[in-house]
Every structure is written in structure tokens, then in C-alpha cells.
mmCIF file of C-alpha atoms in Angstrom:
data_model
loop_
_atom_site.group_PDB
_atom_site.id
_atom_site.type_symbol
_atom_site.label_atom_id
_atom_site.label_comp_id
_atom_site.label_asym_id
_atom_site.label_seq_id
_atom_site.Cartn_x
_atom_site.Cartn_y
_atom_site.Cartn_z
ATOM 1 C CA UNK A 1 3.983 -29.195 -17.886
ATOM 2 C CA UNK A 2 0.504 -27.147 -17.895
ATOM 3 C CA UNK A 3 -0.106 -24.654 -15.089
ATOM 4 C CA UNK A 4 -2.861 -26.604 -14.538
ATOM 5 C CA UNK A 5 -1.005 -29.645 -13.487
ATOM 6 C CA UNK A 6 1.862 -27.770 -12.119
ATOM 7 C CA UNK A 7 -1.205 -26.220 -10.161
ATOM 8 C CA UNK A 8 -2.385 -29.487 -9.436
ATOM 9 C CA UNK A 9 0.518 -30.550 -7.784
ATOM 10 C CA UNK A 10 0.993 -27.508 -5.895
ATOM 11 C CA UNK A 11 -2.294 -28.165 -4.299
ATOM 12 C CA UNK A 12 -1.824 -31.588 -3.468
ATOM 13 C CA UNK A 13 1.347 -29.909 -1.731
ATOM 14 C CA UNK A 14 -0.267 -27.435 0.003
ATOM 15 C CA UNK A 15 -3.480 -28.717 1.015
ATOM 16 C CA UNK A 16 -5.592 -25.248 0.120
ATOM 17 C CA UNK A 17 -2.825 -23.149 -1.631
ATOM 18 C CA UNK A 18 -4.447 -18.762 -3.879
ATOM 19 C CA UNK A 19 -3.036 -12.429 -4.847
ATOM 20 C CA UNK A 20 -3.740 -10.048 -2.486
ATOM 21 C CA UNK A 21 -4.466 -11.396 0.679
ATOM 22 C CA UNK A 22 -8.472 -11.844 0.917
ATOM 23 C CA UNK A 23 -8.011 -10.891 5.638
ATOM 24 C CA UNK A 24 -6.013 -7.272 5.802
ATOM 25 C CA UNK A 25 -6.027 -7.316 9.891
ATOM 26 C CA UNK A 26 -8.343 -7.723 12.789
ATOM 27 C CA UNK A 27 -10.814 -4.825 12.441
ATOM 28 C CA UNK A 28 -10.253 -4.146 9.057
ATOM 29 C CA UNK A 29 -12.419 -3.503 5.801
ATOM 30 C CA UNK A 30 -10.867 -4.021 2.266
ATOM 31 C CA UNK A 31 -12.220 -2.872 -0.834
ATOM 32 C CA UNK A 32 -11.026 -4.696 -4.282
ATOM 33 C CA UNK A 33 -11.288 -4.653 -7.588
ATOM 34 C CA UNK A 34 -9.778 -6.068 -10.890
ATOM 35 C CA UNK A 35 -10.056 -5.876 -14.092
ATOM 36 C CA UNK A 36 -8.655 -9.460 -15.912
ATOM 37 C CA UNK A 37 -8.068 -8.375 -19.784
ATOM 38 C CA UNK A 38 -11.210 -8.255 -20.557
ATOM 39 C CA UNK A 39 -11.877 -12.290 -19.517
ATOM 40 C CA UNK A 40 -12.410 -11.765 -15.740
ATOM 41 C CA UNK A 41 -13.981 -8.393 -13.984
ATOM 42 C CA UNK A 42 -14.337 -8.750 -10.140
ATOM 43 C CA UNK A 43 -15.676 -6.146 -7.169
ATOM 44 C CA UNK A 44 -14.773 -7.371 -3.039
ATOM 45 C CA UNK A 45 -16.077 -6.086 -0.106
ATOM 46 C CA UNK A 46 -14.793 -8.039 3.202
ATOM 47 C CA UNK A 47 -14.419 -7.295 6.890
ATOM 48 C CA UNK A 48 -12.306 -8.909 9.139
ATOM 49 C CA UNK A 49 -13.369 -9.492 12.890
ATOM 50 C CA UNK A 50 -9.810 -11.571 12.918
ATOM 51 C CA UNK A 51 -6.733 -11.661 11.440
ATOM 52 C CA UNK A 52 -7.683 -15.314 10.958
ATOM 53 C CA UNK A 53 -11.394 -14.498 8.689
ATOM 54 C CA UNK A 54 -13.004 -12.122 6.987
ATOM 55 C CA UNK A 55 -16.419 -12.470 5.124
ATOM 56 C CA UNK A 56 -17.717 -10.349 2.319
ATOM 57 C CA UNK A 57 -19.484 -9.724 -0.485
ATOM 58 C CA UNK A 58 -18.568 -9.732 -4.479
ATOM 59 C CA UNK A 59 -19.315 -9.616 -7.955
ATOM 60 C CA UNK A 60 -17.437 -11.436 -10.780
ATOM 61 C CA UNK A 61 -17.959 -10.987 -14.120
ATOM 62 C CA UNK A 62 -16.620 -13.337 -17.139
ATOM 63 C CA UNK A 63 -16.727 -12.972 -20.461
ATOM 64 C CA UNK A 64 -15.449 -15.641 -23.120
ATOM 65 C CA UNK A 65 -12.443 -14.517 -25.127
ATOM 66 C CA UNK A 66 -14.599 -15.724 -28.094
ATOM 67 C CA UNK A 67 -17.880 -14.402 -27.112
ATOM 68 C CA UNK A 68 -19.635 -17.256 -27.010
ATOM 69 C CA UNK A 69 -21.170 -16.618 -23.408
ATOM 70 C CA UNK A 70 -20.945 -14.219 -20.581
ATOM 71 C CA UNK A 71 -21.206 -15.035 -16.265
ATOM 72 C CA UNK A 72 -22.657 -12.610 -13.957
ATOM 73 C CA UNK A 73 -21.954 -14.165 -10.355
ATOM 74 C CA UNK A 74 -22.807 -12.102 -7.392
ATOM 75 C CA UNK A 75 -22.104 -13.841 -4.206
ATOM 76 C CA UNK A 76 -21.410 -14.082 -0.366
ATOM 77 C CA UNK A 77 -18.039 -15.099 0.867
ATOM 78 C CA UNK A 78 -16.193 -16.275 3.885
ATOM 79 C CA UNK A 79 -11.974 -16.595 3.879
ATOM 80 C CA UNK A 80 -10.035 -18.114 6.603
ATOM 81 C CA UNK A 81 -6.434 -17.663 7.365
ATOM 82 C CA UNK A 82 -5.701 -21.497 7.590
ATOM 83 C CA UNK A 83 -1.898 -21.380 8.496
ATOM 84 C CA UNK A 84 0.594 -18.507 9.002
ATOM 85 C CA UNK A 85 4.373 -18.751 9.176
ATOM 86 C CA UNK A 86 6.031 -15.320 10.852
ATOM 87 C CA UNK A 87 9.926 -15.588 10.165
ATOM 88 C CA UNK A 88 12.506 -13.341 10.983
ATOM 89 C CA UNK A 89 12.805 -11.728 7.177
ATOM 90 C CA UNK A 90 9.622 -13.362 5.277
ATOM 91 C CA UNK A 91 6.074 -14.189 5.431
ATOM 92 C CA UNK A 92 4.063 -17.219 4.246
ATOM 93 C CA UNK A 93 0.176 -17.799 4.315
ATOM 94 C CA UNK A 94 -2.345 -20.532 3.053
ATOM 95 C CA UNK A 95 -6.138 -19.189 2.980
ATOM 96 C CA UNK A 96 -9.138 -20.632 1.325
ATOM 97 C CA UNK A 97 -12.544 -19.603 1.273
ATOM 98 C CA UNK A 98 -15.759 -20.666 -0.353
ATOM 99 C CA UNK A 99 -19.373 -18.982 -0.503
ATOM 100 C CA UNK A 100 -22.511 -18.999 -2.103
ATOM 101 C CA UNK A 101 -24.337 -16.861 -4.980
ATOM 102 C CA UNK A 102 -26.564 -15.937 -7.596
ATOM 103 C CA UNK A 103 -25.596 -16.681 -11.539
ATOM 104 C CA UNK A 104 -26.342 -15.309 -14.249
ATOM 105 C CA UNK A 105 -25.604 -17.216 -17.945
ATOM 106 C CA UNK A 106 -25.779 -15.369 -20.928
ATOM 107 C CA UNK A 107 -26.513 -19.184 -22.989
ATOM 108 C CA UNK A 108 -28.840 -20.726 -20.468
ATOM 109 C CA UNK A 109 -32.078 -19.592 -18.781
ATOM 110 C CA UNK A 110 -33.107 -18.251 -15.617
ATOM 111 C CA UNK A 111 -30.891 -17.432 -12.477
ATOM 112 C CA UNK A 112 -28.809 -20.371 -11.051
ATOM 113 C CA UNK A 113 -27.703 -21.413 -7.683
ATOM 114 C CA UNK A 114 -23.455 -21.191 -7.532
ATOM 115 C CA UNK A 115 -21.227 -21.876 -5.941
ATOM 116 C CA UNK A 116 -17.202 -20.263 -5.311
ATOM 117 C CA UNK A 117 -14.087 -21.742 -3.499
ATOM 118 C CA UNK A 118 -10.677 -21.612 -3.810
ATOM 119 C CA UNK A 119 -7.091 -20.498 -1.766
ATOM 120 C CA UNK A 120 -3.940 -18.907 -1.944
ATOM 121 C CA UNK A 121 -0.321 -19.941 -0.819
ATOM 122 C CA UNK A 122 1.900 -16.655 -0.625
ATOM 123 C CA UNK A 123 5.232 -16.195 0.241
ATOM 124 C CA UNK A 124 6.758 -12.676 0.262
ATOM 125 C CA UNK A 125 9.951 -11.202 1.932
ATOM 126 C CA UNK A 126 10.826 -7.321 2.173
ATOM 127 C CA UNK A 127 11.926 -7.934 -1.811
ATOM 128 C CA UNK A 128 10.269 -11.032 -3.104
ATOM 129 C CA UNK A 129 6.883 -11.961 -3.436
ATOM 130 C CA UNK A 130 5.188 -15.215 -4.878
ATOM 131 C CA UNK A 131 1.456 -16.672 -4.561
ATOM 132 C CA UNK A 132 -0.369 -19.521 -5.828
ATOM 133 C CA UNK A 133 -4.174 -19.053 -6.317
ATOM 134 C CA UNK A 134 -7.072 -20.473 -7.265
ATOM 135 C CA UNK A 135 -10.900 -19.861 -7.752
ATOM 136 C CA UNK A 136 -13.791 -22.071 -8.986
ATOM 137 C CA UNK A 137 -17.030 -21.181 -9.961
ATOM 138 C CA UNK A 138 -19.555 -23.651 -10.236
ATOM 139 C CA UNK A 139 -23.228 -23.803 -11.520
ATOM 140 C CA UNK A 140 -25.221 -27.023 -11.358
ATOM 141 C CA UNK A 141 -26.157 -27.303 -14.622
ATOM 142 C CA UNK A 142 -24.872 -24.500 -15.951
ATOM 143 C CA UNK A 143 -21.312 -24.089 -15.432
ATOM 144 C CA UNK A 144 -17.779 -24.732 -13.954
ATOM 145 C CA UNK A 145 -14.847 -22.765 -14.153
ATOM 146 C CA UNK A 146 -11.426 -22.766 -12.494
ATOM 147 C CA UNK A 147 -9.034 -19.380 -12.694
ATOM 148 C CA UNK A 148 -5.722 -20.232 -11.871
ATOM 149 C CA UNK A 149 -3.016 -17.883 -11.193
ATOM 150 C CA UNK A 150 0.882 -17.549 -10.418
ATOM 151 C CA UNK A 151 2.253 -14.225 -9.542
ATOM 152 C CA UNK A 152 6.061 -13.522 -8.879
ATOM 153 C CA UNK A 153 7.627 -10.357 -7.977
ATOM 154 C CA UNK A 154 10.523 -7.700 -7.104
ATOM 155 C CA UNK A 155 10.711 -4.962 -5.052
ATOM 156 C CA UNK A 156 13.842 -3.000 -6.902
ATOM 157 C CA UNK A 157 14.127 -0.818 -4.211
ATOM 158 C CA UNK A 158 14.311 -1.121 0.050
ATOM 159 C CA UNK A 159 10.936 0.229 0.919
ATOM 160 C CA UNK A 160 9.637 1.106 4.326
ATOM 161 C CA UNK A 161 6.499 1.051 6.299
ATOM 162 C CA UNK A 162 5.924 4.929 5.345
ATOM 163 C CA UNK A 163 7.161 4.891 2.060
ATOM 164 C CA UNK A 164 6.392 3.952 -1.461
ATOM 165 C CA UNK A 165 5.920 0.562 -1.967
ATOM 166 C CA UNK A 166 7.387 -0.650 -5.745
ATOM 167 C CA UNK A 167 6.501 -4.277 -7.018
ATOM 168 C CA UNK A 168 7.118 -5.819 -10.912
ATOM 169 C CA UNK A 169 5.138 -8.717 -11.118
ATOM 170 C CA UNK A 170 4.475 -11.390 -13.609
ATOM 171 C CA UNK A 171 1.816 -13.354 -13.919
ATOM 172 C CA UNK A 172 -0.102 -16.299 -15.619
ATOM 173 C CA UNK A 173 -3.376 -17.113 -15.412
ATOM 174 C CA UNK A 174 -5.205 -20.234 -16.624
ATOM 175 C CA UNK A 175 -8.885 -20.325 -17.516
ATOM 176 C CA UNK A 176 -10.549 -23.694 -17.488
ATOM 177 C CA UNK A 177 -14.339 -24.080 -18.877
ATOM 178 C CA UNK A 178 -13.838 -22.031 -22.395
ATOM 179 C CA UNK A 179 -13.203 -18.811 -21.019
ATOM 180 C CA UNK A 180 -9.760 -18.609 -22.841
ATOM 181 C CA UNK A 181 -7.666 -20.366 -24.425
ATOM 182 C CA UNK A 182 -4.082 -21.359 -22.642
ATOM 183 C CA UNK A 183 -2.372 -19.690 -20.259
ATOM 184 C CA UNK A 184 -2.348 -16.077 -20.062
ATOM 185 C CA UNK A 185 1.077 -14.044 -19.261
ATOM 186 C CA UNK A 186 0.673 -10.623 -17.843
ATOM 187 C CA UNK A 187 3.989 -8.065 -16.334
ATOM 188 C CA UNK A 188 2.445 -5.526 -14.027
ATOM 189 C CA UNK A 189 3.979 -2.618 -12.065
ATOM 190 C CA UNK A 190 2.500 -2.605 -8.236
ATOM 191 C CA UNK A 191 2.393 0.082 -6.281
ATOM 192 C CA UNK A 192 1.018 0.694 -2.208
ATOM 193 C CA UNK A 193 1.176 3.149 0.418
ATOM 194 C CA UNK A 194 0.162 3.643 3.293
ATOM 195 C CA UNK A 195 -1.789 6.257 5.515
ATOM 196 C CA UNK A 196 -2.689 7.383 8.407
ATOM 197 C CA UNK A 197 -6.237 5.763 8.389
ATOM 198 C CA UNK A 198 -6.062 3.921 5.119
ATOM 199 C CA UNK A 199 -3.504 1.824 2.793
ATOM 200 C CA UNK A 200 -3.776 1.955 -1.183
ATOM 201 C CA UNK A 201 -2.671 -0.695 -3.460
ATOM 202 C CA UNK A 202 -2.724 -0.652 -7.217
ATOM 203 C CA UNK A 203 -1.232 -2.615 -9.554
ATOM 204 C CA UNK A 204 -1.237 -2.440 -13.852
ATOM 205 C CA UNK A 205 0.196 -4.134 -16.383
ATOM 206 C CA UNK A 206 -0.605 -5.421 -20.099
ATOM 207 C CA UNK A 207 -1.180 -9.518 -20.856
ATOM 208 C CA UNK A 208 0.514 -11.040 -23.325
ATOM 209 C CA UNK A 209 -2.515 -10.129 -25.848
ATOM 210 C CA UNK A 210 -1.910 -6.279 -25.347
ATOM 211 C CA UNK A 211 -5.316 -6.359 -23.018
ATOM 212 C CA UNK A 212 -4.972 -4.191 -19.918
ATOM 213 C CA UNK A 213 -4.705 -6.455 -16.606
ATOM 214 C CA UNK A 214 -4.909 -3.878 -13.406
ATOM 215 C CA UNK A 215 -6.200 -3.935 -9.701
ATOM 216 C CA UNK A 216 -6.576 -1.841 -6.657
ATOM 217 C CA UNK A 217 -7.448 -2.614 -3.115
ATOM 218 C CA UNK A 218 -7.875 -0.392 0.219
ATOM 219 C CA UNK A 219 -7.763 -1.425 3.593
ATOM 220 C CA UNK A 220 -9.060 1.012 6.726
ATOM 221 C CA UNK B 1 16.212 29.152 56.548
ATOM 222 C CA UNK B 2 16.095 30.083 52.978
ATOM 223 C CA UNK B 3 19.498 28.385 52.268
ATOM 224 C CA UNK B 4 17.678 24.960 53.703
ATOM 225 C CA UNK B 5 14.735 25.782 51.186
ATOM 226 C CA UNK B 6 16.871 26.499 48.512
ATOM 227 C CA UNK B 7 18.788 22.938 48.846
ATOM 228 C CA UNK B 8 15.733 21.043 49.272
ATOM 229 C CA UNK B 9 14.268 22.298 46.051
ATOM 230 C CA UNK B 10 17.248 21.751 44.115
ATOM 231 C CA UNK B 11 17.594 18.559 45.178
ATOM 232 C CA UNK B 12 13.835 17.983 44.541
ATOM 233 C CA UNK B 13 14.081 19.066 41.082
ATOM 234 C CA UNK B 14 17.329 16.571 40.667
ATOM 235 C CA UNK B 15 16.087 14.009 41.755
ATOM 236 C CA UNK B 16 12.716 14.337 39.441
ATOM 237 C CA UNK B 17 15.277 15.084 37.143
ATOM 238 C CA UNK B 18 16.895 11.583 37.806
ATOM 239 C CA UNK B 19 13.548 9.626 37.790
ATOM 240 C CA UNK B 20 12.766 11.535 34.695
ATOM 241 C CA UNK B 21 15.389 10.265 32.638
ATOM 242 C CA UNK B 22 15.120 6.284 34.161
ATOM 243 C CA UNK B 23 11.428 6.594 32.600
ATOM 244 C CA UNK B 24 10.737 4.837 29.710
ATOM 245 C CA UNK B 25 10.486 6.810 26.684
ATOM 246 C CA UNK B 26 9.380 4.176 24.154
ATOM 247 C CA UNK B 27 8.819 0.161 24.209
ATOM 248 C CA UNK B 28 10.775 -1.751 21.183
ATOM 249 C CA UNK B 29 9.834 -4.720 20.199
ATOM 250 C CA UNK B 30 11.249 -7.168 17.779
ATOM 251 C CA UNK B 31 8.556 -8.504 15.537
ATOM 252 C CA UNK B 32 8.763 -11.813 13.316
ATOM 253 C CA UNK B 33 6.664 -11.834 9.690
ATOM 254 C CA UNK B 34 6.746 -7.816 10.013
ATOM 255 C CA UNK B 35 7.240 -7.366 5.559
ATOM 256 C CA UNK B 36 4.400 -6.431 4.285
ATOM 257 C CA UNK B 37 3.696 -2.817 5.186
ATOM 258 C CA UNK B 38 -0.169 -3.062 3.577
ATOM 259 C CA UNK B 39 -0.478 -5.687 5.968
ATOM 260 C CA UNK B 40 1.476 -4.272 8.883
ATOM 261 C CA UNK B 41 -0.934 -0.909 8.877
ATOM 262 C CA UNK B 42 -3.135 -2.655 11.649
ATOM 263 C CA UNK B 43 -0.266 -2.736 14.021
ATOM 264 C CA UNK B 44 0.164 0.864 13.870
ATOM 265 C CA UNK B 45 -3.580 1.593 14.017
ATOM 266 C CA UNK B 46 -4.126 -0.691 17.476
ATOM 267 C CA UNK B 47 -1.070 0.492 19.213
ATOM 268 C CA UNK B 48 -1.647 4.183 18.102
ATOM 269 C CA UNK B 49 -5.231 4.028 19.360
ATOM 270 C CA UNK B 50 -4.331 2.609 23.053
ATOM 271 C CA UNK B 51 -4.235 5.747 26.309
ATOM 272 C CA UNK B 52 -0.714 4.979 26.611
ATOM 273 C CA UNK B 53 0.637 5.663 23.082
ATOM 274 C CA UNK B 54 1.751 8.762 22.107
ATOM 275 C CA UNK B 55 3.306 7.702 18.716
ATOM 276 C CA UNK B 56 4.207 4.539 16.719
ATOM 277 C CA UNK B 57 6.738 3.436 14.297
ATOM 278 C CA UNK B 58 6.730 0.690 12.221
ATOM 279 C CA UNK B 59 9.895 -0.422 10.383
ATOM 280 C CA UNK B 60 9.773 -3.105 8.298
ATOM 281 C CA UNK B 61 13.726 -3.537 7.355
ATOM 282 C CA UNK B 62 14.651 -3.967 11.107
ATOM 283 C CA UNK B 63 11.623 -5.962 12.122
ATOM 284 C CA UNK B 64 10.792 -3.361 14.812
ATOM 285 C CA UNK B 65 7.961 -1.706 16.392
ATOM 286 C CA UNK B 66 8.413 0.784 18.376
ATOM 287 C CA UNK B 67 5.869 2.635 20.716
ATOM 288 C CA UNK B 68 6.636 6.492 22.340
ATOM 289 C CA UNK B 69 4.954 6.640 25.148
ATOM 290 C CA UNK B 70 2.635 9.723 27.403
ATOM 291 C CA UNK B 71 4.596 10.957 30.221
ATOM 292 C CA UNK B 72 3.777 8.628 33.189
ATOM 293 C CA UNK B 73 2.653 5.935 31.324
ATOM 294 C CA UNK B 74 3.118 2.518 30.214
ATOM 295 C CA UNK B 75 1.687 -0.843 28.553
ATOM 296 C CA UNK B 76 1.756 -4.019 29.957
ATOM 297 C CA UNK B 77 3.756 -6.666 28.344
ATOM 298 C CA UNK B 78 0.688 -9.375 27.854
ATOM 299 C CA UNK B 79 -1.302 -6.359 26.198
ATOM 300 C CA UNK B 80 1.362 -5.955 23.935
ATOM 301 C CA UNK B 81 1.772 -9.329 22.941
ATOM 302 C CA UNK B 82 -2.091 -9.968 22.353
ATOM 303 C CA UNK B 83 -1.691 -6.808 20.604
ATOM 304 C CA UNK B 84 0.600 -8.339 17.868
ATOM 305 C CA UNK B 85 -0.372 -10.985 18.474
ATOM 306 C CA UNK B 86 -4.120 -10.551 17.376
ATOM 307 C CA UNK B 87 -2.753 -8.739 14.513
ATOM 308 C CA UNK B 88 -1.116 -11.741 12.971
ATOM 309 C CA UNK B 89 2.289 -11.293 14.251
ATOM 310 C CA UNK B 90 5.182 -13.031 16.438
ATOM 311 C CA UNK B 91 6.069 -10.788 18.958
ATOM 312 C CA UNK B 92 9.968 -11.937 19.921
ATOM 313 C CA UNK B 93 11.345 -9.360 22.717
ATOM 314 C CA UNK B 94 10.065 -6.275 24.497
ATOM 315 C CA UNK B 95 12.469 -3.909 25.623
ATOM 316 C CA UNK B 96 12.154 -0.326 27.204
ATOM 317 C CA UNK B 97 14.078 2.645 26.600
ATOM 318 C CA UNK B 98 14.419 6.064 27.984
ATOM 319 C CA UNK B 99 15.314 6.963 24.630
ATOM 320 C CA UNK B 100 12.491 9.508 22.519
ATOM 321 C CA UNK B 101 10.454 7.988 19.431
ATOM 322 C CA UNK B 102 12.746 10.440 17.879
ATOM 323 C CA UNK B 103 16.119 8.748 18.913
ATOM 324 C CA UNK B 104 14.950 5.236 17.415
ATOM 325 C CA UNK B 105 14.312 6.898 14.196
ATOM 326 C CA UNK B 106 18.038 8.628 13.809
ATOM 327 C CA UNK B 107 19.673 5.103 15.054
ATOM 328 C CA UNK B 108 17.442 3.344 12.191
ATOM 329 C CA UNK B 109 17.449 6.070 9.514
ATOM 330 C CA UNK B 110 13.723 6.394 9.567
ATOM 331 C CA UNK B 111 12.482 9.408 8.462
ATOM 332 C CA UNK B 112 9.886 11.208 10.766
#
């Protein structure tokens, strides 16, 4: 079965299933940015007013992995916690958002109305961590493009509130619309901490291809 | 005379003394969905900003947060559970203790 239709079924599942979590906390502002081997190249800037949504701005990036053409997107954004479930030991979330932007094509003409959605289901515990995601970009006449990914990790160690936070993730990522062929497998090392007025999160790791797959985020 | 003023200030001081020790220290509170500390760093920001607060700790492996608070001073329950609440958390049970911030780290093995 193709991520795409184990993906498919997922959402059908989940309603709105999606990484890191688009809302950090009432009040907050989170920075991101990642760097997809070379396919994918995204910049975030969101505030939340509520735990439950955030809006922001952002700039993707794609690139074909056979250079036929190349997507400049930048766009406004808006993410909303749809359902939370607190348990004693573990987390789960389902967000989705959508927005609306500016394209850029590098095999058409002229700037182009598009349009983003997508969501995330995430489940994590003080050692496990898994998330469903997905984002589409869409162009009329121009373009359409769905990045799928599935991320699962392990925290080797206990980690605390105030110390060093370990992950090892995997990942795979499917591109839809030409932008690579079959899915992409990536093992990343994920590291956060937090401070006093701010919380760090990076995370790097190599794709299957030997192509450098990495991200950071902060939250104040 | 002096022997009358000398008992009433010692018993003065005792019985501050007393009331001293009955005070609450800190508030714990048992948290649901507290595992992500990126995540959980608004908790600690609201509580830590509020008159009350003198100092916060956060730990994630006993789903507990736990508030030392200013001589003389205290937080109302419903402000603490809009508090987490607004945050994005279930707030289970409140509990005072005269214990320090200091006390509930040794008895969880948090460092300070």
C-alpha cells in the first residue's frame, strides 16, 4: 500500500489529520523553518491569541528533483486546534489550516492566485511520538501539489521539563504533482530545550538519497 | 510587669510561628496531557508572571505543576484552572502544601 492511500485512509479516519505543532500556547509566537532535501524549503511566522489558533505568515519553496520547474509560494495562514485529547501519560491533537497566497512558477507566466490547506494528527507520550500530516498547494491553472508526511519517534532517555529533550525520528514523505518521485525516507536526531523566555527545537537528519533533511522552530 | 510582657511576646511569636507553618507554601496540581515540555513552556510563563507566584515547576514525568507562592499570598482555584486551562491543559486536582518549592523538588528528584 502507497503512503498516499495509507494517507488516504488515515484521513477519511481522522477527518483533518498533519510535525511540529503549527499553535505553541495562548500568547505565543513561533518561528520555523525547514529545509526538505533540497525538494521542499519553508519559512513560518505564527502567533497564537489561543491555544486553539494561530495565524501567520510563510514562504515555501519547491524545487523538482529533476529540475524541470521551481514554486515560490508566499502566503497568509490561519491553523486551528480542531480537537485535543489530555490523558494522564499522552497527548493527541488534530489541526488543519488553510490560507491564501501569491505563486510564483518557474514554467508558466505571471504571478498566480494559490491556495494552501492541510492538517496534522499527532500523538506523543513522554517517549513516543507519531504525526500524520499533510499540505496542498494549489494554483488554478498552474499547479497542485500534495506533501505528505509520517513521522515516528523515541525519546531514549526520561527527559524533563528543564532538561534536554532527545528524539530519533523517521520519516517519509510523499510528493504528489512531479516534485519527486516515490516516497522519501529520512532518520533525524531531534533535539529541544527550553528557557526561561524561549524554547528551541531542532531537528537533522539525512533522506534516503544522502540529501540533508533538518528543521528548527522557537516559541516565546 | 516585664515577666507578663515577656510571655505575651513569646507567645505572640508562637503563635505567628504556628500560623506560619499552616500557610501554604506552594499549590500542586495534577495536570492531564502535561508531555511535551516545548509545549508545556506556556504554563510556566502564565503562572510565573501572576502577583502571587514566586516560582514554578513543571514536571513532566509526574504530571505536576507546582506553584511556590509570596508570603501572604495565594491564587484562587478558578484562576488556576482557566489558567491551564487556557493553556491547553486538563487541570485534575489542586492541592496546597506548607511544604517549600524546594521540598517538591527533593520528593520528585527535580533538579533546581
Amino acid at each position: 500500500m502507497s503512503l498516499s492511500r495509507i494517507w488516504g485512509l488515515s484521513a477519511c479516519l481522522l477527518a483533518a489529520p498533519a510535525l511540529a505543532k503549527p499553535i505553541a500556547y495562548q500568547g505565543g509566537t513561533a518561528l520555523m523553518g525547514e529545509y526538505g532535501a533540497g525538494t521542499m524549503q519553508e519559512v513560518q511566522a505564527f502567533y497564537a491569541p489561543s491555544y486553539r489558533w494561530s495565524a501567520g505568515v510563510g514562504h515555501l519553496r519547491l524545487d523538482a528533483g529533476d529540475g524541470a520547474f521551481s514554486r515560490d509560494i508566499t502566503y497568509l495562514r490561519g491553523n486551528v486546534l480542531l480537537k485535543r485529547w489530555n490523558l494522564p501519560h499522552a497527548q493527541a491533537n488534530v489541526f488543519s489550516w488553510g490560507g491564501i497566497g501569491s505563486a510564483d512558477s518557474s514554467d508558466t507566466t505571471g504571478r498566480k492566485l494559490a491556495w494552501n490547506a492541510g492538517g496534522q494528527f499527532d500523538y506523543e507520550t513522554l517517549r513516543f511520538y507519531s504525526s500524520l500530516r499533510t499540505d496542498w498547494q494549489y494554483a488554478h491553472d498552474g499547479f497542485s501539489h500534495r506533501i505528505d508526511t509520517a513521522q515516528l519517534g523515541w525519546a531514549p532517555y526520561p527527559h524533563d521539563w528543564d532538561r534536554l529533550a532527545t528524539w530519533l525520528v523517521v520519516q517519509a514523505r510523499d510528493y504528489t504533482g512531479g516534485l519527486y518521485n516515490g516516497v522519501e525516507p529520512a532518520a533525524l536526531v531531534r533535539l529541544f530545550k527550553n528557557g526561561r523566555a524561549s524554547a528551541f527545537w531542532i531537528e537533522a537528519g539525512v533522506t534516503i538519497d544522502g540529501h540533508l533533511q533538518s528543521m528548527f522552530m522557537i516559541n516565546f | 510587669m516585664i515577666r507578663f510582657l515577656f510571655a505575651a511576646l513569646l507567645s505572640a511569636v508562637l503563635s505567628f510561628s504556628v500560623w506560619a507553618n499552616d500557610e501554604p507554601r506552594t499549590i500542586e496540581m495534577k495536570v492531564d496531557g502535561l508531555v511535551c515540555a516545548f509545549c508545556a513552556q506556556g504554563i510556566s510563563k502564565k503562572l510565573g508572571k501572576m502577583d502571587a507566584t514566586a516560582d514554578v515547576l513543571v514536571s513532566l514525568e509526574n504530571g505536576l505543576v507546582a506553584v511556590a507562592l509570596k508570603p501572604g499570598k495565594d491564587v484562587d482555584d478558578q484562576v488556576l484552572r482557566d489558567t491551564l486551562t487556557d493553556a491547553g491543559y486538563s487541570l485534575k486536582t489542586i492541592e496546597r502544601k506548607s511544604e517549600t518549592l524546594a521540598d517538591v523538588r527533593a520528593r520528585l528528584g527535580s533538579k533546581p
